[in-house]
Amino acid sequence: SGILVASTGLMKTVLLLYVLFFSLEAIFALEDYNPVADPKAIVIEGNARFTVLTPTLIRMEYSRKRVFDDRPTIQIVNRKLPVPAFSVTSKDGSLVITTDKLKLTYLATNSTPEDTCLNPSPNTDQIGGTRVPNYPNGLSTGTQSQCCGTCNQDPTCSAWVYEPNHVSGSIDCWLMMNVQGTTSGSNRAFGGSIGGSGFNKNNLRVELNVNGKSITWIPGTQNSKNLGGTLYAMDCSEVKEQCIKDYWQKIQDGLLALDGWYVLSDTGSARYDSNLSPLQTDGQIPWYNETFIDNDDMYFFGDGLNYRDTIGNYALVGGRPVMPPRAAFGVWWSRYFAYSQQQFIDEVLSGYAKYQLPLSVVVLDMDWHTEDNLPGCQTWGGYTFNTKLFPDPQQFISWLHGTSNILGHPVKLSLNLHPQTGVDHCQGKYVEFARAMGVNPATNTTIPCDFGNPTFGSNIFSVFLDAQPLSGVDYWWTDYGGCGGPDGRSLYWSNYYYDTHLQVIKQKRPLVLSRNGGLGNHRLPIGFSGDTLQAFMTLEFEVQMTPMAANVLFGYWSHDIGGFHANQGTPGDSNPANVTGSELLLRWIQFGAVAPIDRTHCDHCERRIWLFPHFFWMKHAFILRNALVPYIYTSARNAFETGVATVHPMYYDSPLAPEAYSYNTQYMFGDDIVAAPITSVNDNKTHTYTKGVWLPEGTWSNWNGTETYHGPIVVTKDYGVQDIPLFVKAGSVIPMQTFNSVSSIYADPLMWTIFPGASLGSGKVYEDDSDGLDYLNNVYAVTTVTYSWSSSQVTIKIAPTVGTFDGFASQRGHIVQLRGGKGDPKSVTANGTPIPKGNSTPGWYISTEYGLDVTEGALVINLGKYPVSTLVSIEVQY
């Protein structure tokens, strides 16, 4: 596969500079990633190349050497798309490309490359990238012009430096690659420039229509109304007001803007040396290549205010967001505390069992490993279990994974690593690791972390992580993690290495908890937002920032629910004697119920919710989270297919409504629920908070189904500690599960929840094997439900399941929950058979207790089990 294309004049010829032989066997059923675009989509004019990827997405490249690069990058992995309809006119160096959405005009006659041979920058050199001469000692002879000419003929040369060598007395010509900055130097002449300075306001423009208004973009135009993306992390322990100020300053641009366009620069991005197949089977990890081609490389997104289209277009070229394992969407336990194995069982897990709290994942922070404070050793990171705390780690992990543990169901395990600390001689397998790295173990040398070295990464896994007892760990929390890899993208590369190893070598769906490595990290779930300060304003920022991250497809932020640091005026609580305010923790847990990931955590402070005054309401928020897993997992599949994250801004579907932007402490949770978590308290006596929630056009029901609203409308209410403001789009059916399915790979029984406000409605649930890779091959099952609702009758039809997967049963139970009904029905039947009144199976009853999964006043119909191949028709007569 050729990765570089050259053009000379108007003659378009292909120059194969070098070939990469792919050994990867892609078995991706949806489509494979291919960085080489269809030739029919490519137009070359002079030094410029344009690739029409979709009607609203065009790649724009300029090369002063007329050499173009088709390798995948960290940000762009796929360019082989169906060729859209477009027209081309070219005359006398003037090129016009027209799709049904965009018109691009390029004037090659106004694109004279800078003559770097005649106009060098005096007394400067470039640094910051890979400063490697293409020849061992430079070119020791020749003139300055010849030095420049040599660089111009080498596609990997970004710049040249011509200087006298004071040691040898000769003249040196240095050819530089991947340079990024400048510094002064004596007696040097410098030339060459990243990007070639080819595109400018006089030779390139793109015209489009944004909400009925003609817009023209030219290079240098500011994307002044960008809607934001996300940030690296939220680490902060300063005064809380300063933390929030810092957060907003650190948020980078996203792909969406009220300007109606966005230009993504891929200039200088690290390239991969082979295709990034979504599913590799040969055990090889595609590596990066910092050999840099001196080009402008930009992607113009011109979707106007059709935000979903922009997100979908980037998913096509930037790769799909990977689906995390199903267990990740349940309730997590985490706390920075030195638990022993028995203490963890007695003080934590026994509480979850006693109080019947759902739990899917447990996390052990850094204290699980040895912390030998010896010369040459450190305590922050490690790969060796502390057997004083965990006498038999392998037995403990097996016990967690089994059904005989104290919870009665399997639980996933995640461990914190801090790999950036390297490997010191206090590690239990140091001798083996040192020898594998070619280091003499007798020296007790700390081997630095470097995932840019494939030998280091391979040995970390073979010696430590893939060997007993750590091979039983389900998910890794690398925390910081970034060390080695492409310049400026080391965190991304560390995340990539862990994820890809888990997928390629272990053939399991990867999950690595780590800070955000930048654009492209959406392919590597999930994000750890860092060590935050316990404060309502931190909670509010998370509610605002999390949906904004969808603008760069980063849909799986995992926050420390309750906050990490406890200082600077954090509200305390007297029962228990703890630094975290009970009401603050409650509101954070309620946000967690409708967040991408629900993981409590803190720095040695309490997170056993049964010790807090607001335990009752916290418990119900946990129960709600568990109940919503089928809905969330179905939405995760939708995110995989479309790029649109489960948690996304209101303006995706209401781009012309000002309220969709100004009401920024609410968001869409999936496509059917508006979530507006409470982020403060304005009445310390009644513990209520008055909040206005904006509902878009259409009919909406509150969560209990007791009220309906016709949008657009702002609904303002006082919310007590028991309330999470949630509104459901009329006509939706929300798939839910019971406590029985807390650790299952699919819901059984499946609870279909119907809300008032529409005479017709439908819903579906997506299911697969929960943590394997077969979902990439379309191995999954979908069950749909429809209903009709009149004044005297409700008819619900559960269709036969389409598809199957390993572990899926031939029959399953169903529950129908009808909210907003009229009390007791006259009769209820399923496939013509009467369902008796009573809390039995089968049976129906009216719920009389507070709940968020089953709400007070709801009609609950327990149908019992039916074959998944059978249509189930339920009729409720009033």
XYZ file of N, CA and C in Angstrom, residues 11 116 256 265 286 359 383 445 455 470 536 637 677 718 736 831:
48
model
N 0.261 17.160 -14.637
C 0.272 15.708 -14.813
C 0.220 15.056 -13.444
N 12.888 29.336 0.176
C 13.670 29.285 1.409
C 15.164 29.241 1.136
N -17.606 21.680 16.946
C -18.849 22.382 16.641
C -18.717 23.867 16.935
N -6.867 20.947 12.060
C -5.499 20.868 11.553
C -4.889 19.530 11.939
N -0.063 -1.674 15.863
C 0.430 -0.655 14.931
C 1.202 0.431 15.677
N -23.699 -3.150 42.796
C -22.262 -2.920 42.662
C -21.742 -3.763 41.504
N 3.778 -2.829 40.722
C 3.171 -3.974 40.041
C 3.150 -5.222 40.929
N 19.077 -0.482 39.057
C 18.690 0.705 38.297
C 17.179 0.762 38.114
N 9.636 -2.588 23.406
C 10.171 -3.604 24.310
C 9.700 -3.350 25.731
N -1.882 -10.724 38.429
C -2.491 -9.533 37.817
C -3.257 -9.854 36.545
N -19.730 22.277 45.615
C -20.866 22.320 44.703
C -20.460 22.906 43.352
N -24.296 1.821 22.147
C -24.254 1.272 20.787
C -24.564 2.373 19.775
N -29.368 17.594 36.676
C -29.003 17.332 38.073
C -28.907 18.614 38.905
N -39.396 23.554 42.729
C -38.552 23.342 43.892
C -38.282 21.848 44.007
N -35.249 -0.966 31.068
C -34.602 -0.951 32.365
C -34.422 -2.385 32.870
N -51.055 -11.978 25.612
C -51.388 -12.965 24.577
C -52.732 -13.632 24.864
